[in-house]
Each structure stands twice: as structure tokens, then as C-alpha cells.
């Protein structure tokens, strides 16, 4: 019996007999753990096969407890155990099973023992074994079964289930400081909601009283609390309340606040002191790496004041020097789900990186002697570098060149792809908005909000722009310029381009920024995104050994005068020091200071003169396993891959001539990230025959066009065409014309017969008659395809 029959006839009955189909217990056959890594292919993308377990065993809907791998009855019962253990370790399960239907092999992670069984353990036995080891009392283990709040289309993914369960278990076991580390885009808000809901629903609280808990959701930006309060946490209904405007309400259960609204300052002792230190049972600190746990932070006073409360920190950033305080305060994470793991699983979108360097960013900018800025001030002499641009000196020519280059990129891809441009400050964001609007005047006439600025200065207008930008169904705004406001807490699921025009020194901020593009929306063809880096920040962060999510491709471009691309190439390697580039100004960039006489003057220089060229594309790609970073060009990678499959051109030719073998070659290349259409486009060889292009890259063979191959066939094998009548010959020649024009590697019959000019010969039945039957027609077309490659 094959595996499917073994499951149906032998394993299913054993699981049912053990009680795994008796509510609330359940089994999930053919369970997809992860959808499969996304591999970009030119302008499109494909998914690798999903990660699928034969069975997941659930003690309750929110308590997955074991995994089972099935094998054929001709194999040993334990032959699938290593595979089952791999799934168990990913899912953080304590029991893994392999079965051939006759015997069951168990591995128990609690004891480290492997044993052979005749039947599967019952749900009650596994639950008892699991919680006997964790020393949870019967009451606590029953409370773990408190269900999720059911949200349509938002059933927790495997890593979210782990995070939720571990946080709930930590609270029930009395662990007072906890931390969850989850990459941006992996659903921290859903996790936070389900944790709060389950604790609230089970009436957990610090004192063990029969009441619902008082919970505070704390963050540092209104957008980080308003959106969860109004949307994800809506099931709490009237139990919700946002602390703001100096008003104190103590009759609710689910509170929301930003630090600034309740912290002390020079004008007040702190609104938080209006609540008793033991008022809250649980405080959830979102984006806790953003300063809440620093020893010298006023916000730390809030957490220490509410010391009796259980406190859960949530962050997107693994431990680093710039967030060490958070880890010291909250402790080691209960669970970590990284950017790398999210991309590998296929829950997060991979990305390409285009590094673009202007002449002034490459070699610096220096004013000529006595040069005055827009405000009539003489510019201090010196060489200004990328870290100074828009902070010390604003160069309009550089802004215009970047806007022109970005517009050209969008014209080659899709001008309505959602794009976020991260600028140095609000002033820079407005200058970039104006430059982009000028470059896209044609669209601005039809869509006045095609390019907008969204910063704190815009207030309600900016929030309106942001709401439309986030909506996948809205076409505009398509481009948003910003500085800091959109670095975190903004979910733009269809964002296709993240543009960096500011120097980013902190890894935490860099991850937050690229996190704007990591959401996957297959229904809107959003499977990957681009990072377009004009400051070298991405390169520095990728050079950091602690970075945990490599790009699939990095392209280095040289930007010529006025923003045009001078060259585009794959870089064979790079050497970037992972160090901080400069220090932050002691003043807020773009701020105004009081000059003599009480008037204000801009702190940075504004320069409208000059021309700048964009002078420097590096290709970083992942190996076929998606885990190791390569720094070779796409051209070299393709050649090496072809040689790995076929070490000599004769071997490739022998297989390519066969239509079936040709399909296998094309599929094998696609599995390794090489798609023929993308290859033609990348190498600017739209007319080349795909076989010749592969041979050229792999063996340095001459490059022929499809037209040359078709004409050679018509000249050298006239006998092939002469064996058919007039109409049949005409149809074969029209198929050759399609091959020349479109590079069709296969003529799919009967589909190709239904489109002009072939369809003009009649319907499918009539066309087949010209060849004396369907079989003979297929034979003629396949022979012609084979003859194309007979040298």
C-alpha cells in the first residue's frame, strides 16, 4: 500500500480508537505548517512546496500536542521519525511519532526516550505527561484550554500559537516579566490580542480573585494604540478605554495609552500616579525596544511604578547593543520568530535591494569659495558627506536626481506600486514630495494625491492620506514621503517599494523600516518587494553579522547626470565595514534656532545650485536552499547552475532536443531561481533563443537569435515542410513566427490553434484535418521543435 492508503486504512483507525477524533480533541491531516518560501523570478515570483505534516494532534483547538509522520508498510515504522522530529522542533512540541500502520515509534522530548508502541497514546495520557513534567496544577492546565477568540481568516499560525501559549503559561505559572521577539509583519498585534483575550476570558488576575483582569496596552505612538484598540481589540467592546486628555477612568478592563500621555514632565507629576501601583494586573508593552526599559528613561518610571503588575514586552528586534536594556528588564524571550524564519517559511515577503549611489554620496560635496545658500548665508567650507545631507546641508540637485531615478524605476515596474520614501526629516520629506510630484506631473493631473507627505505636521490630513495608502483597494496615494512617522506600527500590506534616503545607523530602526514591505498579499500580487537604498544604509546593515534576513538580490546602479542610470551590474563582492557612520546632531534635523535679534533661521544650509550624477547595481542572491547569501551576479550564477546540471554543452543539447527533457530542464532551473523570461530581461537579450542563451552563459558559446534558428530550419530542412500540404505548411510557418516573436519554448496544442493567425485557418477540428489527424499534427509540431535544435 502507498502512504495515502496506509493513512486511510491503518493509521486513521488507530488514531480514532485512541480518541483523537473525539471533541475537544482533534487531528489535522495533511496539515500545512508553512506555505513555502517565495522565490522572486524577474518580475514575478513562485512558491516552493509547502511544509506539510501528515497529522497534527490537538488536545484542544489551541493546544497542538504531537505530530505524526506516516510511511508505507514496506518501510520500518520509525523511518519517518527524523522528519517528525523536525516538525516537532519547529512547532515546539514534546511528542513526535512515526508509523507504518503496523507499529508506532514515539520520541518523547521530555525524557529523551524513543520507544515502539502498538497503538497511539490517548489525549489524556499525553496531556498528563506534558503537564506532569511542567508541574502545572490541574486547575492551571484546565485554564490553558481557554479558547481563542475566533476571528475569520485569522486563525493563529503555528508560531503565533506558540507565542500565545507560552505567554499565557508564563502568567499562569507566576512569571512576572516576559518578552516575545517577533519580526515585523508576523502579527504581534494578533498575538497580543489573543493573550489578553484568553487571560481576560478565563478571569485570570494577580490575586487569584474571581474577576476579570485590568490590562494596559502601552506604546509610544498614538497609531500603535489607536489602530489595535479600534480594530483587533474590538471584541472587548465597552471594556476598552484609552487614557488621554488628563482624564482618569477606572471602571474599564482593557486600557490603552501612550507613555507621553501618562508620563511625568516639567508641568505635571505623571497621570499614571492617579492609578494605584497595583491597579493593573498585566501591562503589555508594544515595541518595547523603543526606550521603555532604559534605565534613564522617564518611561521606565511608569513600569517600575506598576511593579506589582505582570509585564509583557513585545519587540521585533533580537538582542543587540542598542536594545540590551529591554532584554535586561524583561528577561530572555519566551519565544523568538525571526525575519529569516518568516521569509524561509513563506509568511514574509523576500526582497531585492538596489543600491544607488550619487556622485556626491560617493566622493562628498564641497562648496566653492564664498558660496551662499538659498537664505543668503555663506556655507562653511568643508567636505559634506551622506551623513550630512539634509541634516547639515540640503542639496536640491541631489533630491531632484533621486526623484528622477526613482520615477524611472517605477516607470519600468509599475507606477502605482505602493512606495514609501524614508527621508531625513519633515522638511526633507516635503522637498522630496515636491520633486517626485514634478517628475510625475502627468499622473498628478489625474490623481492629485499620487504623491503625498505623511508626517506629524499633517495632522488629520496626513492621517487621511495614510488611511487611503494602507487600503489595498485604493489606487492612490501611490507614493508617500515621510521621516519617522511610518517606521513602525503602520501596516501597508501592498507596499512594493521601500526607499531609503536617510542614513540609518541603528539595526532596530532598519528592521522596522524594511518591515513596512514584508507583508504578503497574494490576492494583490504582492509576493516580494524592493528596497531602493540611496545612502548605503542597507549595505551596512547587511554587512552586520547579526542581521538575520538576507535579501534575494542586491543590485548596484550608477546614476548618471540628472538621475539617469549609467550602468547596472551584479557586484562580485563587497567590503562594507559594519560601523556607525557619523553621529546624530545635537539638534533635531531641520529645526529652526533663534538668531540675534529674535528672528529664527534654518539650522541647515539650502543649496539650489549644481548638478549631480548618480554614479554607482550589486546582486545578492540566496542559494537554492534559501539559507546562504551569495554575492555573485545573476549571469555568473546562471552559468554555474547550468554547468552543475550538465558539465558539457553536448549533454545539455542532447536533453534539450527532447521536448519532455526540455520541460524538465526549465523546471530544474526555475527551482534554482532561474526563470527564462527574467533571464532574457535581466541580460537585455530579448531575441536570443533560450538554449543558446544558456550555452552562452555556461560554456561561452556563440549567441544566436530565435530568428536565426528559424531561418536556418527553413533553409536546411525544406524536406520536412514539403511532406505537408499547403495549409499545413502555412500553419507550421506561422508557429515558427510565433516562436520568433515570443520565444515560445513549447507549442501547447490545442491552445495554440485557437489564436491568430493559426485560428484563421478554421476551428481546431478543421486545422487537424490538414495534418490527417490529431496524432500526426502533434507529431509534426514536436518534430519541428526538435529540428530547431539540430545543429
PDB file of C-alpha atoms in Angstrom, residues 23 30 80 105 195 348 350 359 534 541 666:
ATOM      1  CA  UNK A  23     -14.144  16.573  20.804  1.00  0.00           C
ATOM      2  CA  UNK A  30      -2.125  16.828   5.742  1.00  0.00           C
ATOM      3  CA  UNK A  80       9.718   8.827   9.377  1.00  0.00           C
ATOM      4  CA  UNK A 105       7.505   4.743  17.145  1.00  0.00           C
ATOM      5  CA  UNK A 195      -3.076  36.678  25.035  1.00  0.00           C
ATOM      6  CA  UNK A 348       7.028  37.117   4.966  1.00  0.00           C
ATOM      7  CA  UNK A 350      11.578  38.389   0.446  1.00  0.00           C
ATOM      8  CA  UNK A 359      28.500  61.290  -7.240  1.00  0.00           C
ATOM      9  CA  UNK A 534      20.376  55.850  -1.807  1.00  0.00           C
ATOM     10  CA  UNK A 541      23.177  46.577   7.873  1.00  0.00           C
ATOM     11  CA  UNK A 666      13.282  24.544 -17.483  1.00  0.00           C
TER      12      UNK A 666
END
